[in-house]
């Protein structure tokens, strides 16, 4: 069962965000709907690493309210397919960006094997207990040799104190082993670039202020805020760091003919 704090963070807040964007105007939509901590520099790195081009079928697993996929469609001309288990987040992505959204869990992706040219999975792996199943499914739906872009929060040591509810951060060694076991070759990994432009941050903050003004009294708001504060504290203390990863789907080996 999903922890109430995660439902608050990923579902309630996504719905409230879409309503606030509708009040403030659509230029607020992408910054406010990038809820996995991706900034323009991070998204550009992932897009270049994955060699996104016009027409690329990009599957965004755990797409949330759709900000990263909409950014990739606008800047790189990709054809995104969003997959997200939280119903209000799915509705938010459809309302804000008109993108196709599948309401489903990333550990059971209802798509054909090899049907995606590339995949993104941003800020999701840490929130999923069965990380092997999630990565295995992503690998299954990727075409052989296709790229996966990840944003992952990685733990420095094995014990992380006061993690956000439902989050389990892999160590670097665990992350590398998970990718390898799923048949994904790690090509490159960097710290998430800093330097979010003020123009982007301000738009996201304006939306957050409207959400706060409308929902500060809600229990879900307090739960979601606590999740965010816990992650900020872990990042500030250096217990965890945000990483961008480019991996490629290892082509399946043919069984030898005997
Ligand atoms: C931190 S948010 C990031 C959202 C989006 N990727 C972004 O960058 O804006 C994590 C997302 O992962 C989704 N998620 C959690 N468990 C999942 C699962 N088993 N399969 C797919 N998505 C999942 C959550 O519902 C949430 O929308």
mmCIF file with all atom_site columns, N, CA and C in Angstrom, residues 106-130:
data_model
loop_
_atom_site.group_PDB
_atom_site.id
_atom_site.type_symbol
_atom_site.label_atom_id
_atom_site.label_alt_id
_atom_site.label_comp_id
_atom_site.label_asym_id
_atom_site.label_entity_id
_atom_site.label_seq_id
_atom_site.pdbx_PDB_ins_code
_atom_site.Cartn_x
_atom_site.Cartn_y
_atom_site.Cartn_z
_atom_site.occupancy
_atom_site.B_iso_or_equiv
_atom_site.pdbx_formal_charge
_atom_site.auth_seq_id
_atom_site.auth_comp_id
_atom_site.auth_asym_id
_atom_site.auth_atom_id
_atom_site.pdbx_PDB_model_num
ATOM 1  N N  . UNK A 1 106 ? 4.751  1.276  -12.890 1.00 0.00 ? 106 UNK A N  1
ATOM 2  C CA . UNK A 1 106 ? 5.945  1.041  -13.701 1.00 0.00 ? 106 UNK A CA 1
ATOM 3  C C  . UNK A 1 106 ? 6.490  -0.370 -13.607 1.00 0.00 ? 106 UNK A C  1
ATOM 4  N N  . UNK A 1 107 ? 6.026  -1.128 -12.627 1.00 0.00 ? 107 UNK A N  1
ATOM 5  C CA . UNK A 1 107 ? 6.489  -2.517 -12.548 1.00 0.00 ? 107 UNK A CA 1
ATOM 6  C C  . UNK A 1 107 ? 5.634  -3.446 -13.426 1.00 0.00 ? 107 UNK A C  1
ATOM 7  N N  . UNK A 1 108 ? 4.579  -2.877 -14.044 1.00 0.00 ? 108 UNK A N  1
ATOM 8  C CA . UNK A 1 108 ? 3.749  -3.657 -14.995 1.00 0.00 ? 108 UNK A CA 1
ATOM 9  C C  . UNK A 1 108 ? 3.328  -2.707 -16.111 1.00 0.00 ? 108 UNK A C  1
ATOM 10 N N  . UNK A 1 109 ? 4.214  -2.484 -17.048 1.00 0.00 ? 109 UNK A N  1
ATOM 11 C CA . UNK A 1 109 ? 3.955  -1.486 -18.098 1.00 0.00 ? 109 UNK A CA 1
ATOM 12 C C  . UNK A 1 109 ? 3.142  -2.131 -19.229 1.00 0.00 ? 109 UNK A C  1
ATOM 13 N N  . UNK A 1 110 ? 1.946  -1.585 -19.510 1.00 0.00 ? 110 UNK A N  1
ATOM 14 C CA . UNK A 1 110 ? 1.100  -2.234 -20.523 1.00 0.00 ? 110 UNK A CA 1
ATOM 15 C C  . UNK A 1 110 ? 1.482  -1.829 -21.953 1.00 0.00 ? 110 UNK A C  1
ATOM 16 N N  . UNK A 1 111 ? 2.736  -2.058 -22.306 1.00 0.00 ? 111 UNK A N  1
ATOM 17 C CA . UNK A 1 111 ? 3.215  -1.743 -23.660 1.00 0.00 ? 111 UNK A CA 1
ATOM 18 C C  . UNK A 1 111 ? 3.988  -2.948 -24.177 1.00 0.00 ? 111 UNK A C  1
ATOM 19 N N  . UNK A 1 112 ? 4.074  -3.028 -25.507 1.00 0.00 ? 112 UNK A N  1
ATOM 20 C CA . UNK A 1 112 ? 4.784  -4.147 -26.135 1.00 0.00 ? 112 UNK A CA 1
ATOM 21 C C  . UNK A 1 112 ? 6.281  -4.067 -25.868 1.00 0.00 ? 112 UNK A C  1
ATOM 22 N N  . UNK A 1 113 ? 6.942  -5.202 -25.841 1.00 0.00 ? 113 UNK A N  1
ATOM 23 C CA . UNK A 1 113 ? 8.404  -5.241 -25.700 1.00 0.00 ? 113 UNK A CA 1
ATOM 24 C C  . UNK A 1 113 ? 9.037  -4.496 -26.872 1.00 0.00 ? 113 UNK A C  1
ATOM 25 N N  . UNK A 1 114 ? 10.047 -3.705 -26.562 1.00 0.00 ? 114 UNK A N  1
ATOM 26 C CA . UNK A 1 114 ? 10.810 -3.027 -27.610 1.00 0.00 ? 114 UNK A CA 1
ATOM 27 C C  . UNK A 1 114 ? 10.074 -1.879 -28.284 1.00 0.00 ? 114 UNK A C  1
ATOM 28 N N  . UNK A 1 115 ? 8.992  -1.377 -27.661 1.00 0.00 ? 115 UNK A N  1
ATOM 29 C CA . UNK A 1 115 ? 8.180  -0.382 -28.365 1.00 0.00 ? 115 UNK A CA 1
ATOM 30 C C  . UNK A 1 115 ? 8.594  1.066  -28.086 1.00 0.00 ? 115 UNK A C  1
ATOM 31 N N  . UNK A 1 116 ? 9.515  1.299  -27.145 1.00 0.00 ? 116 UNK A N  1
ATOM 32 C CA . UNK A 1 116 ? 9.928  2.685  -26.847 1.00 0.00 ? 116 UNK A CA 1
ATOM 33 C C  . UNK A 1 116 ? 11.336 2.940  -27.391 1.00 0.00 ? 116 UNK A C  1
ATOM 34 N N  . UNK A 1 117 ? 11.521 4.125  -27.997 1.00 0.00 ? 117 UNK A N  1
ATOM 35 C CA . UNK A 1 117 ? 12.847 4.490  -28.527 1.00 0.00 ? 117 UNK A CA 1
ATOM 36 C C  . UNK A 1 117 ? 13.774 4.962  -27.408 1.00 0.00 ? 117 UNK A C  1
ATOM 37 N N  . UNK A 1 118 ? 13.181 5.481  -26.344 1.00 0.00 ? 118 UNK A N  1
ATOM 38 C CA . UNK A 1 118 ? 13.951 5.987  -25.197 1.00 0.00 ? 118 UNK A CA 1
ATOM 39 C C  . UNK A 1 118 ? 12.999 6.066  -24.013 1.00 0.00 ? 118 UNK A C  1
ATOM 40 N N  . UNK A 1 119 ? 13.581 6.102  -22.809 1.00 0.00 ? 119 UNK A N  1
ATOM 41 C CA . UNK A 1 119 ? 12.736 6.239  -21.613 1.00 0.00 ? 119 UNK A CA 1
ATOM 42 C C  . UNK A 1 119 ? 13.405 7.184  -20.627 1.00 0.00 ? 119 UNK A C  1
ATOM 43 N N  . UNK A 1 120 ? 12.564 7.885  -19.887 1.00 0.00 ? 120 UNK A N  1
ATOM 44 C CA . UNK A 1 120 ? 13.025 8.671  -18.744 1.00 0.00 ? 120 UNK A CA 1
ATOM 45 C C  . UNK A 1 120 ? 12.316 8.146  -17.507 1.00 0.00 ? 120 UNK A C  1
ATOM 46 N N  . UNK A 1 121 ? 12.995 8.293  -16.379 1.00 0.00 ? 121 UNK A N  1
ATOM 47 C CA . UNK A 1 121 ? 12.409 7.863  -15.113 1.00 0.00 ? 121 UNK A CA 1
ATOM 48 C C  . UNK A 1 121 ? 13.060 8.771  -14.061 1.00 0.00 ? 121 UNK A C  1
ATOM 49 N N  . UNK A 1 122 ? 12.393 9.867  -13.759 1.00 0.00 ? 122 UNK A N  1
ATOM 50 C CA . UNK A 1 122 ? 13.038 10.961 -13.026 1.00 0.00 ? 122 UNK A CA 1
ATOM 51 C C  . UNK A 1 122 ? 12.467 11.092 -11.620 1.00 0.00 ? 122 UNK A C  1
ATOM 52 N N  . UNK A 1 123 ? 13.301 10.794 -10.642 1.00 0.00 ? 123 UNK A N  1
ATOM 53 C CA . UNK A 1 123 ? 12.871 10.928 -9.248  1.00 0.00 ? 123 UNK A CA 1
ATOM 54 C C  . UNK A 1 123 ? 11.929 9.821  -8.821  1.00 0.00 ? 123 UNK A C  1
ATOM 55 N N  . UNK A 1 124 ? 11.939 8.706  -9.520  1.00 0.00 ? 124 UNK A N  1
ATOM 56 C CA . UNK A 1 124 ? 10.955 7.642  -9.291  1.00 0.00 ? 124 UNK A CA 1
ATOM 57 C C  . UNK A 1 124 ? 11.569 6.434  -8.576  1.00 0.00 ? 124 UNK A C  1
ATOM 58 N N  . UNK A 1 125 ? 12.766 6.051  -8.993  1.00 0.00 ? 125 UNK A N  1
ATOM 59 C CA . UNK A 1 125 ? 13.359 4.799  -8.503  1.00 0.00 ? 125 UNK A CA 1
ATOM 60 C C  . UNK A 1 125 ? 13.406 4.745  -6.971  1.00 0.00 ? 125 UNK A C  1
ATOM 61 N N  . UNK A 1 126 ? 13.706 5.887  -6.358  1.00 0.00 ? 126 UNK A N  1
ATOM 62 C CA . UNK A 1 126 ? 13.820 5.930  -4.886  1.00 0.00 ? 126 UNK A CA 1
ATOM 63 C C  . UNK A 1 126 ? 12.490 5.654  -4.197  1.00 0.00 ? 126 UNK A C  1
ATOM 64 N N  . UNK A 1 127 ? 11.396 5.920  -4.922  1.00 0.00 ? 127 UNK A N  1
ATOM 65 C CA . UNK A 1 127 ? 10.073 5.805  -4.295  1.00 0.00 ? 127 UNK A CA 1
ATOM 66 C C  . UNK A 1 127 ? 9.459  4.420  -4.512  1.00 0.00 ? 127 UNK A C  1
ATOM 67 N N  . UNK A 1 128 ? 10.183 3.556  -5.223  1.00 0.00 ? 128 UNK A N  1
ATOM 68 C CA . UNK A 1 128 ? 9.647  2.237  -5.564  1.00 0.00 ? 128 UNK A CA 1
ATOM 69 C C  . UNK A 1 128 ? 10.430 1.168  -4.806  1.00 0.00 ? 128 UNK A C  1
ATOM 70 N N  . UNK A 1 129 ? 9.691  0.304  -4.089  1.00 0.00 ? 129 UNK A N  1
ATOM 71 C CA . UNK A 1 129 ? 10.379 -0.702 -3.294  1.00 0.00 ? 129 UNK A CA 1
ATOM 72 C C  . UNK A 1 129 ? 11.044 -1.747 -4.207  1.00 0.00 ? 129 UNK A C  1
ATOM 73 N N  . UNK A 1 130 ? 10.284 -2.255 -5.196  1.00 0.00 ? 130 UNK A N  1
ATOM 74 C CA . UNK A 1 130 ? 10.831 -3.290 -6.077  1.00 0.00 ? 130 UNK A CA 1
ATOM 75 C C  . UNK A 1 130 ? 11.541 -2.636 -7.273  1.00 0.00 ? 130 UNK A C  1
#
